[in-house]
Amino acid sequence: MKSIRDWIFPQLVSKSLVSSRPLSGSDSFFNEELLDEEFDDQGSARTASLVALPDASHISNNNQDNQHNPSLQQVSVEDSYGFLHRSDKRDMDQLAKIEDLYVKIFRLLQRLGQSQDNLLVAKVLYRINLATLIRAGELDLKRVNLVSNRAKTVAAEQEAAGLPELDFSFRILVLGKTGVGKSATINSIYDQVKTMTDAFQPATDRIQEVVGMVNGIKITVIDTPGLLPYSSSNVRRNKKILLSVKRFIKKSPPDIVLYFERLDVINMSYSNFPLLKLITEVFGTAIWFNTILVMTHSSSALPEGPNGYPVRYESYVTQCTNLVQHHIHQAASDSGLEIPVLLVENHPQCKKDVTGEKVLPNGQVWKSQCLLLCVCTKVLGDVNKLLNFQDSIELGPVPTIRLPSLPHLLSSLLRRRSISSSNGMDDEIGESLLLDIEEEDEYDQLPPIRILTKSQFERLTNSQRKDYLDELDYREILYLKKQLKEEFKKRMENRLSKEENLANDNNYGQQVPPETIMLPDMAVPPSFDSDCPVHRYRCVVTGDQWLVRPVLDPQGMDHDVGFDGINLETAVEINRNVLASVTGQVSKDKQNFNIQMESAAAFADPRGPTYCVGLDVQSSGRDMIYTVHSNTKLRSLKHNTADCGLSFTTFEKKYCVGAKIEDTIAVGKRLKFVVNAGRMWSPALVAHGGSFEATLRGSEYPARNDNVSLTMTILSFNKEMVLGAGLRSEFQLSRSLRVSFNADLNSRKMGQVCIKTSSSEHLQIALVAAFTMFRAIVRRMANESSMEALEGG
């Protein structure tokens, strides 16, 4: 038979007992040290906790649901072996305190009229007993069981005699929008008017503490002003309220947080995410550890279903609470968070039982359930503090880094890669120039033109100006084509001369060093402070092929210089048929180091095929993703190019293998068709995809890169197929304005439209800036007028 220790720790390793939503009564998000800290952008926070309270939204006094839910939060521990080596005296002290806490629990259950067979109570007692066993060790198994059994007898005797007085209290913080019933719920808990209520306007205008006794329990409720519905004009007021609440609870933190929502106003258009996100930003994500979701107006009339009859109460409550919790998950960036739900009804005509307690439509007495949830939360926090459980559990985005998705890797494989030569000329441009290399140069045949001065140009008529500018544009395009042709001819002549020298001399002599060009001296600033950072950019100019540029980041670590990384590019011809290129970017801040690099080497066989191999490196957290890819191009026809490739991606101990085929057909110099298909598979998953692309270039290509491209894609992954279409265009709208247009749409009804413009006219740039500033000023004035109206009212 397994010992208790042999059984507990395999469960802990398998995460079956690990709590995903710890709930600590006293040492969570209201700790003073945590309040002084700023949480990171992801909203993650760390807190110590023992157990989490089960979701009690469907647990009634009649124990309607007795099925154990394995997804409920379990015990969370750290370094449980360490307790086995502690002294017996300390063990006895802790067991004595646990026994006193057991006595309080059983006395409270008697006062609340709750049975130990209640599902919520049974789960809480089980987890406390399990946590005590882990801390006490296997040798104290009998002693722990005796403590629990003896506490039941002692609690019954003390409660019957009424001595000693029960020393148990807790503090509650209430949050929610105005008009949801926070003050009315407080009055219902105390069965007397403690706070003023108003059905037509906010009744609470300041933070106040409400203290009272309920069933011999001292309850302190921190009533807060209601938050306004989210809008740009209410953000400042809501944040001001939350910050004042944060300062108020700093000295005496609450044990439980009640977040209020109205059940009768929630529908499919409900969206309270901005307000929940603001609460998370102010208090930190740990606020949701101790939160109970309170749904008021729970006895309101139910809406009609599709059949014309009212929907079932249980299904309606489940749908509404799931919707609210979904928004809480988004605000906390943790989909595994489970928050207990409490249904509340404060209307005077609410149905009551024989004792006068208000009863919900599902037969639940909500007040006793509320007190039970609060008591369990407080008890679990005390046990957690007593047993010194220091297991830090992080709420927020899961930090575990996973392997990149197969569709992403497949799209990267299908992406066309072109290697630029050392002079920056792409293969496609060279092919286009090769088609018209034999054509007669038109630029040399043009008659000379007289360049007008500014005054002469202004004296021309509109039609003459248009004809003059058109002539200049036409000559500019012809001149650019002539330059590209001459550069391409020079490149081919150099290659032929090298081949002749190699054939004659069989000597690989050294390359002639490039001609040294003297750069003008840079003006040194009068000082070297942060106002004159020009000196930081001085560097030694070398004659190599590396191009180094800074990566600008105004919000980065170095605010003086304005960049946090560098970008490196190079392309070099190793010999007559081998070309290599490297492109990379390195950035570094105070915490993370990121690197992205793409390197490739190509061998062009004079007989036709071109072979390429490359290595891509990308950082992902503290790990690296390596991708090795290779492809072969076969030019069987003059206007047809076939391509096939392989890739191998490794990350940690996982790997993915991909393969693709591609065919390119060129119709003249302007029209091109590309079709490809590929497959990417890992040991468990497979992704298939392909695309068809048609590109029409402008008549001035390659002098100007005007083009229109239509793309159709298909992707099949995990038994799901997605179709997509994209339209991309880049053209010159006028002589000083260029426009780039991108549009994408897929079968999931998701897409995007992007329009970019670039202009060299000062008037157009000034108009864009003026419009942006005018819009910001109008928005700011509207916000200020709304704030003044609220403050005046």
PDB file of N, CA and C in Angstrom, residues 20 40-45 273 276-277 280-281 284-286 288-289 325-337 394-399:
ATOM      1  N   SER A  20      -4.882  26.590  -9.703  1.00  0.00           N
ATOM      2  CA  SER A  20      -4.724  27.569 -10.769  1.00  0.00           C
ATOM      3  C   SER A  20      -5.327  28.910 -10.394  1.00  0.00           C
ATOM      4  N   ASP A  40       3.713  44.446 -14.392  1.00  0.00           N
ATOM      5  CA  ASP A  40       4.199  44.579 -15.753  1.00  0.00           C
ATOM      6  C   ASP A  40       3.036  44.714 -16.718  1.00  0.00           C
ATOM      7  N   ASP A  41       3.370  44.878 -18.039  1.00  0.00           N
ATOM      8  CA  ASP A  41       2.349  45.151 -19.049  1.00  0.00           C
ATOM      9  C   ASP A  41       1.391  43.993 -19.215  1.00  0.00           C
ATOM     10  N   GLN A  42       1.849  42.810 -18.959  1.00  0.00           N
ATOM     11  CA  GLN A  42       0.976  41.662 -19.135  1.00  0.00           C
ATOM     12  C   GLN A  42       0.032  41.504 -17.957  1.00  0.00           C
ATOM     13  N   GLY A  43       0.217  42.268 -16.914  1.00  0.00           N
ATOM     14  CA  GLY A  43      -0.667  42.196 -15.776  1.00  0.00           C
ATOM     15  C   GLY A  43      -0.429  41.007 -14.899  1.00  0.00           C
ATOM     16  N   SER A  44       0.707  40.390 -14.957  1.00  0.00           N
ATOM     17  CA  SER A  44       0.973  39.218 -14.150  1.00  0.00           C
ATOM     18  C   SER A  44       1.374  39.638 -12.759  1.00  0.00           C
ATOM     19  N   ALA A  45       0.968  38.850 -11.765  1.00  0.00           N
ATOM     20  CA  ALA A  45       1.334  39.120 -10.389  1.00  0.00           C
ATOM     21  C   ALA A  45       1.518  37.800  -9.694  1.00  0.00           C
ATOM     22  N   PHE A 273     -15.500  44.756 -20.814  1.00  0.00           N
ATOM     23  CA  PHE A 273     -14.074  44.479 -20.737  1.00  0.00           C
ATOM     24  C   PHE A 273     -13.232  45.713 -20.414  1.00  0.00           C
ATOM     25  N   LEU A 276     -13.298  46.252 -16.658  1.00  0.00           N
ATOM     26  CA  LEU A 276     -12.576  45.194 -15.961  1.00  0.00           C
ATOM     27  C   LEU A 276     -11.075  45.326 -16.157  1.00  0.00           C
ATOM     28  N   LYS A 277     -10.673  45.748 -17.345  1.00  0.00           N
ATOM     29  CA  LYS A 277      -9.248  45.956 -17.601  1.00  0.00           C
ATOM     30  C   LYS A 277      -8.707  47.100 -16.765  1.00  0.00           C
ATOM     31  N   THR A 280      -8.148  45.840 -13.297  1.00  0.00           N
ATOM     32  CA  THR A 280      -6.940  45.013 -13.269  1.00  0.00           C
ATOM     33  C   THR A 280      -5.689  45.865 -13.294  1.00  0.00           C
ATOM     34  N   GLU A 281      -5.682  46.934 -14.071  1.00  0.00           N
ATOM     35  CA  GLU A 281      -4.501  47.794 -14.139  1.00  0.00           C
ATOM     36  C   GLU A 281      -4.238  48.507 -12.822  1.00  0.00           C
ATOM     37  N   GLY A 284      -3.965  45.313 -10.021  1.00  0.00           N
ATOM     38  CA  GLY A 284      -3.168  44.152 -10.394  1.00  0.00           C
ATOM     39  C   GLY A 284      -4.066  42.951 -10.629  1.00  0.00           C
ATOM     40  N   THR A 285      -3.560  41.989 -11.347  1.00  0.00           N
ATOM     41  CA  THR A 285      -4.376  40.807 -11.671  1.00  0.00           C
ATOM     42  C   THR A 285      -4.715  39.965 -10.448  1.00  0.00           C
ATOM     43  N   ALA A 286      -3.960  40.132  -9.355  1.00  0.00           N
ATOM     44  CA  ALA A 286      -4.222  39.324  -8.159  1.00  0.00           C
ATOM     45  C   ALA A 286      -5.526  39.680  -7.479  1.00  0.00           C
ATOM     46  N   TRP A 288      -8.362  39.327  -8.678  1.00  0.00           N
ATOM     47  CA  TRP A 288      -9.357  38.303  -9.024  1.00  0.00           C
ATOM     48  C   TRP A 288      -9.144  37.019  -8.244  1.00  0.00           C
ATOM     49  N   PHE A 289      -8.038  36.891  -7.480  1.00  0.00           N
ATOM     50  CA  PHE A 289      -7.828  35.702  -6.657  1.00  0.00           C
ATOM     51  C   PHE A 289      -8.893  35.595  -5.577  1.00  0.00           C
ATOM     52  N   GLN A 325     -17.621  36.075 -16.862  1.00  0.00           N
ATOM     53  CA  GLN A 325     -16.321  35.483 -16.543  1.00  0.00           C
ATOM     54  C   GLN A 325     -15.398  35.467 -17.749  1.00  0.00           C
ATOM     55  N   HIS A 326     -15.963  35.374 -18.947  1.00  0.00           N
ATOM     56  CA  HIS A 326     -15.118  35.437 -20.145  1.00  0.00           C
ATOM     57  C   HIS A 326     -14.406  36.781 -20.233  1.00  0.00           C
ATOM     58  N   HIS A 327     -15.112  37.860 -19.935  1.00  0.00           N
ATOM     59  CA  HIS A 327     -14.484  39.181 -19.954  1.00  0.00           C
ATOM     60  C   HIS A 327     -13.463  39.320 -18.824  1.00  0.00           C
ATOM     61  N   ILE A 328     -13.727  38.702 -17.689  1.00  0.00           N
ATOM     62  CA  ILE A 328     -12.742  38.725 -16.594  1.00  0.00           C
ATOM     63  C   ILE A 328     -11.492  37.960 -17.003  1.00  0.00           C
ATOM     64  N   HIS A 329     -11.664  36.846 -17.674  1.00  0.00           N
ATOM     65  CA  HIS A 329     -10.505  36.086 -18.164  1.00  0.00           C
ATOM     66  C   HIS A 329      -9.668  36.925 -19.118  1.00  0.00           C
ATOM     67  N   GLN A 330     -10.334  37.683 -19.987  1.00  0.00           N
ATOM     68  CA  GLN A 330      -9.598  38.537 -20.909  1.00  0.00           C
ATOM     69  C   GLN A 330      -8.864  39.645 -20.161  1.00  0.00           C
ATOM     70  N   ALA A 331      -9.499  40.228 -19.153  1.00  0.00           N
ATOM     71  CA  ALA A 331      -8.855  41.301 -18.393  1.00  0.00           C
ATOM     72  C   ALA A 331      -7.663  40.786 -17.607  1.00  0.00           C
ATOM     73  N   ALA A 332      -7.786  39.571 -17.058  1.00  0.00           N
ATOM     74  CA  ALA A 332      -6.694  38.983 -16.281  1.00  0.00           C
ATOM     75  C   ALA A 332      -5.708  38.212 -17.140  1.00  0.00           C
ATOM     76  N   SER A 333      -6.018  38.059 -18.443  1.00  0.00           N
ATOM     77  CA  SER A 333      -5.155  37.306 -19.364  1.00  0.00           C
ATOM     78  C   SER A 333      -4.920  35.888 -18.869  1.00  0.00           C
ATOM     79  N   ASP A 334      -5.974  35.266 -18.347  1.00  0.00           N
ATOM     80  CA  ASP A 334      -5.872  33.898 -17.842  1.00  0.00           C
ATOM     81  C   ASP A 334      -7.228  33.227 -18.034  1.00  0.00           C
ATOM     82  N   SER A 335      -7.308  32.331 -19.012  1.00  0.00           N
ATOM     83  CA  SER A 335      -8.566  31.646 -19.283  1.00  0.00           C
ATOM     84  C   SER A 335      -8.876  30.546 -18.283  1.00  0.00           C
ATOM     85  N   GLY A 336      -7.914  30.157 -17.449  1.00  0.00           N
ATOM     86  CA  GLY A 336      -8.151  29.108 -16.470  1.00  0.00           C
ATOM     87  C   GLY A 336      -8.674  29.614 -15.147  1.00  0.00           C
ATOM     88  N   LEU A 337      -8.911  30.907 -15.022  1.00  0.00           N
ATOM     89  CA  LEU A 337      -9.385  31.485 -13.774  1.00  0.00           C
ATOM     90  C   LEU A 337     -10.846  31.117 -13.542  1.00  0.00           C
ATOM     91  N   GLU A 394       1.422  32.319 -10.673  1.00  0.00           N
ATOM     92  CA  GLU A 394       1.336  33.509 -11.511  1.00  0.00           C
ATOM     93  C   GLU A 394       0.051  33.494 -12.309  1.00  0.00           C
ATOM     94  N   LEU A 395      -0.693  34.599 -12.160  1.00  0.00           N
ATOM     95  CA  LEU A 395      -1.913  34.764 -12.928  1.00  0.00           C
ATOM     96  C   LEU A 395      -1.635  35.655 -14.114  1.00  0.00           C
ATOM     97  N   GLY A 396      -2.089  35.281 -15.270  1.00  0.00           N
ATOM     98  CA  GLY A 396      -1.830  36.073 -16.462  1.00  0.00           C
ATOM     99  C   GLY A 396      -1.512  35.161 -17.619  1.00  0.00           C
ATOM    100  N   PRO A 397      -0.913  35.702 -18.656  1.00  0.00           N
ATOM    101  CA  PRO A 397      -0.551  34.867 -19.801  1.00  0.00           C
ATOM    102  C   PRO A 397       0.406  33.755 -19.412  1.00  0.00           C
ATOM    103  N   VAL A 398       0.149  32.565 -19.915  1.00  0.00           N
ATOM    104  CA  VAL A 398       1.000  31.430 -19.606  1.00  0.00           C
ATOM    105  C   VAL A 398       2.392  31.669 -20.174  1.00  0.00           C
ATOM    106  N   PRO A 399       3.428  31.665 -19.309  1.00  0.00           N
ATOM    107  CA  PRO A 399       4.754  31.975 -19.820  1.00  0.00           C
ATOM    108  C   PRO A 399       5.395  30.858 -20.632  1.00  0.00           C
TER     109      PRO A 399
END
